[in-house]
Structures are given as C-alpha cells and as structure tokens.
C-alpha cells in the first residue's frame, strides 16, 4: 500500500526515466526546423564537427541532442522515414546502456541507428547484433545507406565469410552480424597464431536486437569450437537396438521405488535406469559382445558405456523427430525449441547427437573435443557498453539486471494499441481443441480477415496444415523446413484472407503489415516504372482498408509456450502501430505444458462434471494453473542459466588470464625475457624435486638431477663436478649456477641464428604450446564439470569442490605450458631461417581445418592448433647433436607412478608435458 502511494506521488522508475528522456526529445524537436534548412553537404559535415568536438573533450552525452537530430534528418532524406518521438526515446535508452522494450512494429531497426551513429563517432567500432544472417544482411544494407550518407562506414558479418572479408567488416564504423558469428569470431581470434589472423578489434559498444532471445533463451548453451575426438560410431550403432528391449516404468514418490527398466524426468529431459534396468542391460550387452561374462557396467573400464546407454535412451524416449529435430540431406538438424528455426551446425553434446543419428540409421559423425568455449553471458559482459531492444523483456527484467546490469525501459507505443486479447479457451483433449481451431478459422476466413496461427512444433504445424487441407482451406506453412522463405511468407501474412501457420515466433524481425508488404512487392517488380508503383500503391490501399474493416490480424495460439515471453511475442504480431487486431489461445489439458505441470485434479474434475471434448471452459483455476506452470518453467530455466554462469565464471577468470597473456605475447616483437623467466622457474622446479628446499647436502640426489636435465632438456651438466670443486656451495648457489649454465648453453645454441628468426621462432613455440595445453585443460575441465555433482553424495558442496579443483588444474596447466616450452626450445637447433619456415609449414599442415562451432544457431570453421612435441622435433629442426630426438624408453602413462621413485604421478613429476 505504501509502495503504491509512493508510485502514485512520484511515478515508477520507468516513468521517471521517460520524463528525463522526454526533455531531450523536446530539444531535438527544436532543432528539426533548422536542420531541415541544411544542405546535404552541411548535414554530412556534422559528423566531422562531432568528431572534432570529441577530440576537444566533449562527451558523447553532450552530443546526443544534435547527433540524434542529424540522424533523424538523414533518415528523412535517405530512407524516407522520420524517427518518431518514442523512437528517439528508444535510441536514448540504448545509448545509456539499457534495454528498450518496444512493441512489435515500432521500428526498432530504425531506432538502433540513433545510438549506433552516436557511439560510432569515437571510431572504436559499434556492433549491431541480431538473430540470423538474413536480418543482419537486411538491416546492414538498409540502414547502411543512412550511415554512408553521414560519412560512416558499415560492415556485415555472416557465416561463411573469409578472414579477409571479416577483417574488412570489423574495421568499419558500424558492423551488423549475428550473435553466434560475433562470439565465434572472438574465440577464433584467441586461437590465432599470427596477429594478422585476428579479425575483431575489441568489444566497445553493442546493440543486441531481440535481446531476450539472445541473452536469455540462447544463454543456456555455451558457444563451443571443437574438433574431432575418438570415433565410437560402432558402439552407438550396436547399443541403439538394445534399448528397444527396455520397458518404461514409473517412480513412486512416497516409497522412492521404481518399476520397469527406466524412469523418465520430462521436466529436465533425463532418463534413469532402475536396478532392474541395469541388470537387464548387462545381459543385453553380454549377448551383443560388448561385455564379457562376469563383467559389470560398474567396472571402471566399462563405466563409459553408461554414457552411450543413457544417450540412446534419451534419443529414443525424449527426442522426437519433427519436434526436437528433422532429418535433412542425411543429417540430423536440431530445431530450436524457442524459435522453431533450424539450428544448422549445432550438435547436442554428451553423445546425444550420435545416438539420434544411430536411431535414424544415418552416418554417425564422430564426437568432438572442445578447443575453445564461452557463454553468451560472459562474451557480452566484455563490452564496455551493452544495450538491447526487444518487444518482450519486462518479464525477465530481474535477470537482465542481475546478470548483465541492464535495466529494462518500457517505451510507450507511437499509437495507442487497439488489439483485443480474448481469454483462453481450454478443452478437455487435443481432438476437441483442434476441431474448434479449424471451425473458427473457417468462420473467420469467410470474412477475409487474415489469420496467423502459432504452433510450438513442426509436428503440430503439419498436423494443422493437414486438417486445413482436408477442410479445403488455403494456407501457408512456415516452420524450420521452410526457413528460406520465412521473410516473404510473414511479410504477406497480412493480406485479406491469408492464413499462415508459423512455428513459435518464426519470422521475427519482419513486420506483418495489414494488406501485405508494399515495399517487398515494389522490390519484386522487374521494371519498376512510376506508373506500376502507383498502381501497386492503390491496390495496397484497398487491401489495407479491407483488412482494417474486418478486424485486422487475428492471431491464434494453438497452445501456451513454456515461457510467457514467447506467448507475448506471438500476440505482438497483431495490432502493430495502433492497428486493430485480435488474439486468442486454444488449450487442452493434453498439451505438454499442462500435462507436465498442471494438476491432474483439474482434468479429473472436468471429467466428473461431464464436460464434452469440444466444449471449452474459462475458469480461474485453470488460468492460474497455466500461469503457475509457466512461472515454474521460467524459474527452472533461469536457475539453469544461473548455474551455468556460476560454473563458467570460474572458467572465465582463467580464460581472461590466458587470452590476455596470449594476446600480449602475440603483439610483442620478442619474448626473450619471458623465455628466460620461464626457464628459471622450470629449472627451479626440477631442482626442487632432487634438491629439497632447506635440505642437507647428504640428502641431495645429484645423479637424479643430472639425469633428469639431460633426458628432459638435453642439458649435459657436470653438477657433481661443481660440488667437488666448491665444497661450500649451498642450495641457492647451485640453483643460480644451474640457471646461468642453462642460459649460457641456450644463448650459445642460438648464436648462429639471426635475431629476427630467433624471436619469431620462440614466440611461435610459446603460443602453440599454450594452445595445446589450453585444449587439454578445457577437456579436463569438461570432465570435472560433468561429474562434480557426485561430490554431493560425499556431503561435499559440488561448486566449492569445482572451484578448488579447477584452481589446482589451472596451476598445473601453467606449469605444463612452461615445462613443455623450455623442453622444446632446449632440444631443438635452428640452423637457418628456412628451418623456421619448414617448421611453420609443418605445423600449419597439422592444424585441423574443420572445427565445429557448436551452439543453437551456427557453425564456424576455423582452426589453430599444434602438433605433438616429437612431431615438431622431427620437422626440419634437430637437437644439439643435429640428430632427431626419438623416445628410447616405453611411454609412461600420465597417471602411472613416476619411474624416478618420487611417489608422485608421472604427470605431476618427471612427465610434465612430455
């Protein structure tokens, strides 16, 4: 009550922000008349004036009013579009690092030009980020005309471009592209070996279009660049038919017992084997020859089979064709559950994708090894200033603020909306719901009112299409299978009598204009004469008036989505720019959302009351069940994102250290001092194994130290002779002499090499070693992340254990980078610049050329990896005796006891990075 009184007196936080922005809008409007008087040349010259002002110390905030006035006037002259006052407010929200929530059709694409122009003036680069290549190319070309008029350059980033094309695009003042391409380019830049391979120039200011889709919906899955790992296709192929013999059971929540061979958790999309299932599957594995008699799935050497079994079960039980994925050109293509779009290049992890390929009888692609990864949360938080825009953000305002420090500013519409949101109709079962939908579509279609039907899956859209075909009602279907014609179908969905079935929010970014999209029709003319254009305009006006007279666009939702935002996005298709329109959702108690979350008592009550299948109801209890279910799912997904971010923050701290150091090394002409420092640390560590700190001379293992230096670093030193010659030599003196001798030998070896060649070679070895060990570290971190939850069974907090163990692993990673770098540089001998060229050629030939870029929307291809040490030594570089180094002893396993007798594992002792 007190809060409401305060709000009434002082207004809400959003109201106060809008009032502040409105004052600047008034100032911009005052300039409009004078700016209209300027010539094109004078208006273009404003850009140089603003840049000169910045150079003299004026801030961007002080330039906002004249800059926005300049863009508004340029928009009128170049695009024939004048920014509305509310669009100016939206541009201010973006400039000040907020999220502008603007209804569908309010012109967010034009709004972005205001903040993009102002923030491009310092010359640091502005990134305008959207959800797909089509929108990036469309918006970049469309708005690029305005920027070009004002003297700024525009670039476009889409998948499949060469490094040279991307470098040019990123060098522009304003760059349009997709979230995935920006993220993957960041990762690829940090895998580059040479500075000229990098394409980006930093993260200064970003405007994220459809910000809720990118920063919320897609944030549960990290961006991953990966390469091929061990091929286990045969195991997936042999296990798939075995899961058909298992029977589904149920868990008794009271007794905690389960029936059948496995149980299913549909909320979290997981399958669990029961004790009976374990025993049954062991028998099946023995019969299939994957286990021997007497062996168990619990045996250490067979524990990896559990991954394949659970993946096969999930693939067969939870992932349905044409709902979770489609098969296209012999490949499994994932369907994004939020957008309904095909996610080309995305592959499920943990063997699930391979299991689905086995289920469909397709060629099984090998699993992947992670080379680089980052979450969208941690990528976008790198920008000095971040902003976004969407039609639906307010429901996630808390998460935007806590995760990204982004405040949601709700911008009022330019015209008061006239859309009528009718109450939901709830039916007992699917049959009754679809009968009502078809019946109502037929009735509405007779009035020529255009209809947009939203579905949650491809399967549902095709079912509705089949029913409409049977009823002889013409319509268009837009789902992942028709992704290519998305923009055209959506653009023409507002014609009189048009019926469009769209999966979820497919087509987002393209307005449904009542009467059809006139601009697209004009663009399609082969000979656009003034007469033909005038004729099209008259035809459009007649269609537009006809649609308005019959009620505008009718939006029908065939079911509620898990997220209220997705429902709001569908509703937002109707009633753009103050148009009339109507929306209604049709539900059944058999819908996934209701079946998974709503109370079974609701359905039982409706049956007891004698409710018929085709008889809809409207009841508060049902409405509350729906809202409760949606909130429950939203909380669950928010927890998933928060958990992912919590764990990735640990990796991110390590990532920032490695990438910053790596970039610093790459931009340095020579790394000699770094190499000397690393050598000192490595030799100190080696010496500590055999000459313990603070120990007596009698406790020193001089022979072991001498042997280790020769075997690991090809250093032949008479350490015992030093001690015999100087009986008073103590531990610190020995360490200093050891380092000095090793430095002298290295300098002598490099004496015959010109300085430039030496520095180039040292830097390349160091960078490639970092890459190799970082890749191995990521793989170990993946394993740790996957299994750390088991610590909970030992009454230990998994996240704290993850933090502690990952810190230890990172320390090991740093030690191994240093050890291998010095080991390689100590063993090789450069004889000429041609040796270095041959080394680089060999390394580049060994670099994998087809890495997978994995996320729900993209695939990237780039690589920059290194070969093994022994392969390096065999390639045109020789040891100090000009002989190729080869292993003389059997290779010791990384986790085997060290042969030196220290009691440590080999990888923690003499085997570091060997």
PDB file of N, CA and C in Angstrom, residues 229-244 281 285 290 304-313 315-316 347-368 786:
ATOM      1  N   UNK A 229      37.168 -36.005 -32.009  1.00  0.00           N
ATOM      2  CA  UNK A 229      37.772 -36.846 -30.972  1.00  0.00           C
ATOM      3  C   UNK A 229      37.719 -38.303 -31.443  1.00  0.00           C
ATOM      4  N   UNK A 230      37.909 -39.233 -30.533  1.00  0.00           N
ATOM      5  CA  UNK A 230      37.931 -40.657 -30.887  1.00  0.00           C
ATOM      6  C   UNK A 230      36.594 -41.104 -31.481  1.00  0.00           C
ATOM      7  N   UNK A 231      36.654 -41.874 -32.561  1.00  0.00           N
ATOM      8  CA  UNK A 231      35.443 -42.329 -33.248  1.00  0.00           C
ATOM      9  C   UNK A 231      34.870 -43.556 -32.540  1.00  0.00           C
ATOM     10  N   UNK A 232      33.632 -43.424 -32.036  1.00  0.00           N
ATOM     11  CA  UNK A 232      32.968 -44.539 -31.353  1.00  0.00           C
ATOM     12  C   UNK A 232      31.631 -44.855 -32.008  1.00  0.00           C
ATOM     13  N   UNK A 233      31.573 -44.642 -33.331  1.00  0.00           N
ATOM     14  CA  UNK A 233      30.318 -44.825 -34.053  1.00  0.00           C
ATOM     15  C   UNK A 233      29.775 -46.248 -33.908  1.00  0.00           C
ATOM     16  N   UNK A 234      30.670 -47.227 -33.898  1.00  0.00           N
ATOM     17  CA  UNK A 234      30.219 -48.619 -33.835  1.00  0.00           C
ATOM     18  C   UNK A 234      29.473 -48.903 -32.537  1.00  0.00           C
ATOM     19  N   UNK A 235      29.937 -48.317 -31.425  1.00  0.00           N
ATOM     20  CA  UNK A 235      29.277 -48.550 -30.133  1.00  0.00           C
ATOM     21  C   UNK A 235      27.867 -47.976 -30.150  1.00  0.00           C
ATOM     22  N   UNK A 236      27.716 -46.755 -30.679  1.00  0.00           N
ATOM     23  CA  UNK A 236      26.379 -46.158 -30.761  1.00  0.00           C
ATOM     24  C   UNK A 236      25.459 -47.029 -31.621  1.00  0.00           C
ATOM     25  N   UNK A 237      26.010 -47.547 -32.716  1.00  0.00           N
ATOM     26  CA  UNK A 237      25.205 -48.342 -33.645  1.00  0.00           C
ATOM     27  C   UNK A 237      24.759 -49.656 -32.994  1.00  0.00           C
ATOM     28  N   UNK A 238      25.610 -50.250 -32.185  1.00  0.00           N
ATOM     29  CA  UNK A 238      25.283 -51.545 -31.573  1.00  0.00           C
ATOM     30  C   UNK A 238      24.390 -51.401 -30.345  1.00  0.00           C
ATOM     31  N   UNK A 239      24.478 -50.262 -29.653  1.00  0.00           N
ATOM     32  CA  UNK A 239      23.670 -50.075 -28.444  1.00  0.00           C
ATOM     33  C   UNK A 239      22.244 -49.650 -28.783  1.00  0.00           C
ATOM     34  N   UNK A 240      22.057 -48.916 -29.884  1.00  0.00           N
ATOM     35  CA  UNK A 240      20.724 -48.388 -30.201  1.00  0.00           C
ATOM     36  C   UNK A 240      19.629 -49.446 -30.220  1.00  0.00           C
ATOM     37  N   UNK A 241      19.804 -50.609 -30.898  1.00  0.00           N
ATOM     38  CA  UNK A 241      18.711 -51.597 -30.906  1.00  0.00           C
ATOM     39  C   UNK A 241      18.458 -52.229 -29.547  1.00  0.00           C
ATOM     40  N   UNK A 242      19.473 -52.176 -28.656  1.00  0.00           N
ATOM     41  CA  UNK A 242      19.316 -52.830 -27.347  1.00  0.00           C
ATOM     42  C   UNK A 242      18.313 -52.100 -26.467  1.00  0.00           C
ATOM     43  N   UNK A 243      18.222 -50.763 -26.613  1.00  0.00           N
ATOM     44  CA  UNK A 243      17.323 -50.018 -25.724  1.00  0.00           C
ATOM     45  C   UNK A 243      15.856 -50.306 -26.034  1.00  0.00           C
ATOM     46  N   UNK A 244      15.595 -50.878 -27.224  1.00  0.00           N
ATOM     47  CA  UNK A 244      14.209 -51.208 -27.569  1.00  0.00           C
ATOM     48  C   UNK A 244      13.659 -52.318 -26.665  1.00  0.00           C
ATOM     49  N   UNK A 281      20.220 -54.703 -18.855  1.00  0.00           N
ATOM     50  CA  UNK A 281      21.085 -54.189 -19.914  1.00  0.00           C
ATOM     51  C   UNK A 281      22.447 -54.868 -19.901  1.00  0.00           C
ATOM     52  N   UNK A 285      24.123 -56.493 -23.123  1.00  0.00           N
ATOM     53  CA  UNK A 285      25.475 -56.151 -23.563  1.00  0.00           C
ATOM     54  C   UNK A 285      26.337 -57.396 -23.728  1.00  0.00           C
ATOM     55  N   UNK A 290      29.479 -56.780 -26.108  1.00  0.00           N
ATOM     56  CA  UNK A 290      30.097 -55.556 -25.593  1.00  0.00           C
ATOM     57  C   UNK A 290      30.591 -55.717 -24.157  1.00  0.00           C
ATOM     58  N   UNK A 304      32.286 -46.043 -19.117  1.00  0.00           N
ATOM     59  CA  UNK A 304      31.955 -45.136 -20.224  1.00  0.00           C
ATOM     60  C   UNK A 304      30.767 -45.635 -21.035  1.00  0.00           C
ATOM     61  N   UNK A 305      30.469 -46.950 -20.947  1.00  0.00           N
ATOM     62  CA  UNK A 305      29.303 -47.472 -21.666  1.00  0.00           C
ATOM     63  C   UNK A 305      28.001 -46.854 -21.170  1.00  0.00           C
ATOM     64  N   UNK A 306      27.984 -46.451 -19.887  1.00  0.00           N
ATOM     65  CA  UNK A 306      26.769 -45.845 -19.339  1.00  0.00           C
ATOM     66  C   UNK A 306      26.391 -44.585 -20.112  1.00  0.00           C
ATOM     67  N   UNK A 307      27.388 -43.833 -20.533  1.00  0.00           N
ATOM     68  CA  UNK A 307      27.123 -42.617 -21.314  1.00  0.00           C
ATOM     69  C   UNK A 307      26.377 -42.970 -22.603  1.00  0.00           C
ATOM     70  N   UNK A 308      26.823 -44.031 -23.268  1.00  0.00           N
ATOM     71  CA  UNK A 308      26.198 -44.432 -24.534  1.00  0.00           C
ATOM     72  C   UNK A 308      24.785 -44.971 -24.300  1.00  0.00           C
ATOM     73  N   UNK A 309      24.598 -45.703 -23.216  1.00  0.00           N
ATOM     74  CA  UNK A 309      23.278 -46.274 -22.916  1.00  0.00           C
ATOM     75  C   UNK A 309      22.262 -45.169 -22.635  1.00  0.00           C
ATOM     76  N   UNK A 310      22.642 -44.231 -21.754  1.00  0.00           N
ATOM     77  CA  UNK A 310      21.717 -43.153 -21.403  1.00  0.00           C
ATOM     78  C   UNK A 310      21.451 -42.248 -22.604  1.00  0.00           C
ATOM     79  N   UNK A 311      22.474 -42.023 -23.435  1.00  0.00           N
ATOM     80  CA  UNK A 311      22.271 -41.211 -24.637  1.00  0.00           C
ATOM     81  C   UNK A 311      21.283 -41.885 -25.581  1.00  0.00           C
ATOM     82  N   UNK A 312      21.418 -43.214 -25.751  1.00  0.00           N
ATOM     83  CA  UNK A 312      20.499 -43.955 -26.626  1.00  0.00           C
ATOM     84  C   UNK A 312      19.076 -43.923 -26.079  1.00  0.00           C
ATOM     85  N   UNK A 313      18.934 -44.041 -24.754  1.00  0.00           N
ATOM     86  CA  UNK A 313      17.607 -43.980 -24.143  1.00  0.00           C
ATOM     87  C   UNK A 313      16.967 -42.606 -24.343  1.00  0.00           C
ATOM     88  N   UNK A 315      17.628 -40.417 -26.644  1.00  0.00           N
ATOM     89  CA  UNK A 315      17.346 -40.225 -28.069  1.00  0.00           C
ATOM     90  C   UNK A 315      16.045 -40.904 -28.471  1.00  0.00           C
ATOM     91  N   UNK A 316      15.800 -42.101 -27.939  1.00  0.00           N
ATOM     92  CA  UNK A 316      14.628 -42.875 -28.343  1.00  0.00           C
ATOM     93  C   UNK A 316      13.370 -42.486 -27.576  1.00  0.00           C
ATOM     94  N   UNK A 347      25.214 -29.237 -32.629  1.00  0.00           N
ATOM     95  CA  UNK A 347      25.186 -30.661 -32.312  1.00  0.00           C
ATOM     96  C   UNK A 347      25.030 -30.820 -30.803  1.00  0.00           C
ATOM     97  N   UNK A 348      24.121 -31.701 -30.395  1.00  0.00           N
ATOM     98  CA  UNK A 348      23.986 -31.983 -28.963  1.00  0.00           C
ATOM     99  C   UNK A 348      25.261 -32.623 -28.435  1.00  0.00           C
ATOM    100  N   UNK A 349      25.522 -32.420 -27.157  1.00  0.00           N
ATOM    101  CA  UNK A 349      26.706 -32.990 -26.535  1.00  0.00           C
ATOM    102  C   UNK A 349      26.423 -34.284 -25.799  1.00  0.00           C
ATOM    103  N   UNK A 350      27.437 -34.783 -25.108  1.00  0.00           N
ATOM    104  CA  UNK A 350      27.348 -36.000 -24.298  1.00  0.00           C
ATOM    105  C   UNK A 350      26.889 -37.211 -25.108  1.00  0.00           C
ATOM    106  N   UNK A 351      27.194 -37.221 -26.408  1.00  0.00           N
ATOM    107  CA  UNK A 351      26.864 -38.379 -27.234  1.00  0.00           C
ATOM    108  C   UNK A 351      25.423 -38.433 -27.701  1.00  0.00           C
ATOM    109  N   UNK A 352      24.604 -37.442 -27.313  1.00  0.00           N
ATOM    110  CA  UNK A 352      23.190 -37.478 -27.682  1.00  0.00           C
ATOM    111  C   UNK A 352      23.007 -37.366 -29.197  1.00  0.00           C
ATOM    112  N   UNK A 353      23.770 -36.509 -29.837  1.00  0.00           N
ATOM    113  CA  UNK A 353      23.606 -36.332 -31.284  1.00  0.00           C
ATOM    114  C   UNK A 353      23.944 -37.621 -32.023  1.00  0.00           C
ATOM    115  N   UNK A 354      25.018 -38.280 -31.585  1.00  0.00           N
ATOM    116  CA  UNK A 354      25.400 -39.548 -32.217  1.00  0.00           C
ATOM    117  C   UNK A 354      24.319 -40.606 -31.989  1.00  0.00           C
ATOM    118  N   UNK A 355      23.706 -40.582 -30.805  1.00  0.00           N
ATOM    119  CA  UNK A 355      22.644 -41.547 -30.504  1.00  0.00           C
ATOM    120  C   UNK A 355      21.424 -41.320 -31.392  1.00  0.00           C
ATOM    121  N   UNK A 356      21.091 -40.050 -31.664  1.00  0.00           N
ATOM    122  CA  UNK A 356      19.968 -39.753 -32.556  1.00  0.00           C
ATOM    123  C   UNK A 356      20.300 -40.182 -33.980  1.00  0.00           C
ATOM    124  N   UNK A 357      21.541 -39.984 -34.398  1.00  0.00           N
ATOM    125  CA  UNK A 357      21.957 -40.434 -35.733  1.00  0.00           C
ATOM    126  C   UNK A 357      21.843 -41.949 -35.852  1.00  0.00           C
ATOM    127  N   UNK A 358      22.221 -42.661 -34.781  1.00  0.00           N
ATOM    128  CA  UNK A 358      22.088 -44.122 -34.785  1.00  0.00           C
ATOM    129  C   UNK A 358      20.620 -44.524 -34.833  1.00  0.00           C
ATOM    130  N   UNK A 359      19.785 -43.813 -34.096  1.00  0.00           N
ATOM    131  CA  UNK A 359      18.350 -44.095 -34.081  1.00  0.00           C
ATOM    132  C   UNK A 359      17.744 -43.933 -35.478  1.00  0.00           C
ATOM    133  N   UNK A 360      18.188 -42.922 -36.217  1.00  0.00           N
ATOM    134  CA  UNK A 360      17.644 -42.651 -37.547  1.00  0.00           C
ATOM    135  C   UNK A 360      18.354 -43.430 -38.650  1.00  0.00           C
ATOM    136  N   UNK A 361      19.366 -44.237 -38.272  1.00  0.00           N
ATOM    137  CA  UNK A 361      20.079 -45.028 -39.273  1.00  0.00           C
ATOM    138  C   UNK A 361      20.957 -44.194 -40.188  1.00  0.00           C
ATOM    139  N   UNK A 362      21.455 -43.061 -39.699  1.00  0.00           N
ATOM    140  CA  UNK A 362      22.290 -42.173 -40.507  1.00  0.00           C
ATOM    141  C   UNK A 362      23.767 -42.419 -40.233  1.00  0.00           C
ATOM    142  N   UNK A 363      24.613 -41.825 -41.052  1.00  0.00           N
ATOM    143  CA  UNK A 363      26.043 -41.874 -40.789  1.00  0.00           C
ATOM    144  C   UNK A 363      26.337 -41.167 -39.477  1.00  0.00           C
ATOM    145  N   UNK A 364      27.057 -41.835 -38.594  1.00  0.00           N
ATOM    146  CA  UNK A 364      27.317 -41.276 -37.265  1.00  0.00           C
ATOM    147  C   UNK A 364      28.604 -40.459 -37.314  1.00  0.00           C
ATOM    148  N   UNK A 365      28.465 -39.175 -37.049  1.00  0.00           N
ATOM    149  CA  UNK A 365      29.618 -38.293 -37.043  1.00  0.00           C
ATOM    150  C   UNK A 365      30.386 -38.472 -35.730  1.00  0.00           C
ATOM    151  N   UNK A 366      31.702 -38.362 -35.765  1.00  0.00           N
ATOM    152  CA  UNK A 366      32.480 -38.546 -34.529  1.00  0.00           C
ATOM    153  C   UNK A 366      32.198 -37.464 -33.509  1.00  0.00           C
ATOM    154  N   UNK A 367      32.410 -37.813 -32.252  1.00  0.00           N
ATOM    155  CA  UNK A 367      32.261 -36.827 -31.184  1.00  0.00           C
ATOM    156  C   UNK A 367      33.376 -35.793 -31.284  1.00  0.00           C
ATOM    157  N   UNK A 368      33.224 -34.736 -30.515  1.00  0.00           N
ATOM    158  CA  UNK A 368      34.146 -33.610 -30.631  1.00  0.00           C
ATOM    159  C   UNK A 368      34.893 -33.358 -29.335  1.00  0.00           C
ATOM    160  N   UNK A 786      31.286 -32.197 -15.540  1.00  0.00           N
ATOM    161  CA  UNK A 786      30.264 -33.216 -15.789  1.00  0.00           C
ATOM    162  C   UNK A 786      30.038 -34.104 -14.570  1.00  0.00           C
TER     163      UNK A 786
END
